[in-house]
Amino acid sequence: MTVLIPRTLAEYILLGPTGDRRQLQDSPILGDVWIAYASEAGPQELLITPYKTNTAGLVANWIDDEVDHDRLMHNASDREPRKIAYLQGVIAARLYFDEVLRVIVPTTNWWSSARIQSDMAVYLQAASGSQRINAVLDTVQEMAEHWSDPKTTKKSAGMLTALDRYAALAGIILWAAQTTTIGPDAKPAELAAAIKAGKGDIARLLTDLFSEILSRQEQNDANQRKQWKGSLVYQVSLNRRADMAVARSVPSVKADAARLLFTVNCAEIAWAVIDSGIQGDHICFKDATGKESRVVASFDFSNFRKIVNLDNLRIFNENEDPEIQQGKLKQLLPDGHKLPEGQKLKQAGAKLISNLVQLSRDARAQRPIHWELVEPFIEIKVDTRPSVSDHGTHVAGIIGARAPQKRAKAIAEDDRIDGMCPDIQLYDFRVLSQNSDEKDTEFAIIAALQYIRHLNERHDHISIHGANLSLSIKHDVRNYACGRTPICEECEHLVESGVVVVAAAGNYGFQSFTTTDGAFESYAAFSITDPGNADGVITVGSTHRSLPHTYGVSFFSSRGPTGDGRLKPDLVAPGERIHGPFRDGWGDLDGTSMAAPHVSGAAAMLMARYPEFIKQPRKVKKILCETATDLGRERSFQGSGLLDVLRAFQSI
């Protein structure tokens, strides 16, 4: 029975005691990965970053082959599929903890560094190795005892190297996965006692682990199996889940006045909404004629990982049962998928399977993703109903709803309102759905961002001018530097390509805390979430919808500055009780999710009126921030102030 290691104990071993936490995370396994494996049994969804010049394709193929080999050696072929897939600069994989230790870590620059190899030499010596492991485990045992009862006198712990901490925590997690001495819900004192009693088993697991790694490295060198030189992997993080950063607000930012005074027409501007999906046939998204939807296209990325999965070469091989293949194929196609005109799934199946096989072969050959092969699996009909919530439809409505022109009793007067840009073109990118794995959304968002770059690069003109991400992913300070996570880096790439990227600041401005003195609630600084931490992104906090000067920044709106000291949010916009379209009818929502699309709309208006700012996202950001209205609040709360579209136009 698996014993779960509490987060607090794992952090104690990895980083030191809470009151004296100066030890930095050193290994390529980032802190959130350690915590996930310690506190949850089974495989974890991971994002693996290649080392420097190595391509994601090379790394993905090596991992796929090595994990396959590892499972054969350990008679573990019945384990869950590894689901290895890659994009430019990042690999997604579903791996077990022991596979990360045996396959991934030995390929990192950290492992091959002189410092770690010197320490490893001590571990591998017959006599001194055993003594060193026992000494490390004795020190960790003291840590566990102090953790289980902080009132006890803390002994002077021996100095632990980065490898010592890595080895100790790895050994305890491996031991916890197979011990039967205590139950999964053991109390702290019971767990500390069990770790002490299991010291011999933990030492044996570590000795076996290091010996096997060394033996495998020698075999690979002898057989010349390595297709690369130096290091292969840089680091391993979790494939994080994204949350929705969940009434007439347009006048508050003076967008209606700017439209009237400057005759702004956004019909030539297109904006991507990366969210839960847009109800494309909603009446508010019709064009001026009331006939055609202004949602240009809809794409469902919730299954993307399965589409570019290296396993497809095995699933769709020539020897597989055609009926089984058809069943697998059906699982890959989202609701509302678009098949060739006049064809049903059975007729189109051969071509679709051919696409999947070719994508896997391209991956094996380390080629970039051939997006034309992917498109039949992600493009859906624009009237396909979003499966998760009204969130994406509401966000899109704030950007581009058009008040119904015809009077109809079925439509209330309060629902006859325009969004920021009632004539804008919209692209629907769905990264949240009932079919998606909630732990897999960061990879899907990165895929959507890269696909936007692809769409813009295949023409001599820009197809999508901006992207709105009303999504929130908590940044873990133990892992990446603030603003340097995979999703933040991908947003920076998109900005550098000429696309305006707007993100919600997050809804973590007011949080509950639990201490030894009990629970309490308070405002939280440094609470900006990803991708809002990215420097080039326009990060938006929330204010009252119509009385921002009176009520100031919303209590829930995440506060800055960023963890590395940069001013965020960049500005604020209405985010309380914002009225907008739902999948069925209209309704109100709150959150920085609702504030961000006001700024997206303002940026679109600016580029529509002044085309010279198209492909100049940093200039657009500068203008909007410099012309914002100061609400007289703390800068880390309000950023540059309240969005003011009219003043932005007048400044040019």
PDB file of C-alpha atoms in Angstrom, residues 46 48 63 67 95 99-108 233 235-236:
ATOM      1  CA  LEU A  46       5.410  16.329 -16.922  1.00  0.00           C
ATOM      2  CA  ILE A  48      10.543  18.282 -20.026  1.00  0.00           C
ATOM      3  CA  ILE A  63      12.891   9.212 -23.763  1.00  0.00           C
ATOM      4  CA  VAL A  67      11.304   4.234 -21.117  1.00  0.00           C
ATOM      5  CA  LEU A  95       6.021   9.030 -16.360  1.00  0.00           C
ATOM      6  CA  GLU A  99      11.436   6.219 -14.603  1.00  0.00           C
ATOM      7  CA  VAL A 100      12.308   9.876 -14.058  1.00  0.00           C
ATOM      8  CA  LEU A 101      15.167   8.853 -11.768  1.00  0.00           C
ATOM      9  CA  ARG A 102      16.569   6.138 -14.058  1.00  0.00           C
ATOM     10  CA  VAL A 103      15.899   7.607 -17.508  1.00  0.00           C
ATOM     11  CA  ILE A 104      15.586  11.407 -17.330  1.00  0.00           C
ATOM     12  CA  VAL A 105      17.875  12.685 -14.574  1.00  0.00           C
ATOM     13  CA  PRO A 106      21.048  10.870 -15.795  1.00  0.00           C
ATOM     14  CA  THR A 107      20.788  12.779 -19.104  1.00  0.00           C
ATOM     15  CA  THR A 108      20.846  16.224 -17.437  1.00  0.00           C
ATOM     16  CA  VAL A 233      17.617  17.355 -20.691  1.00  0.00           C
ATOM     17  CA  GLN A 235      14.875  20.261 -16.328  1.00  0.00           C
ATOM     18  CA  VAL A 236      11.572  18.596 -15.493  1.00  0.00           C
TER      19      VAL A 236
END
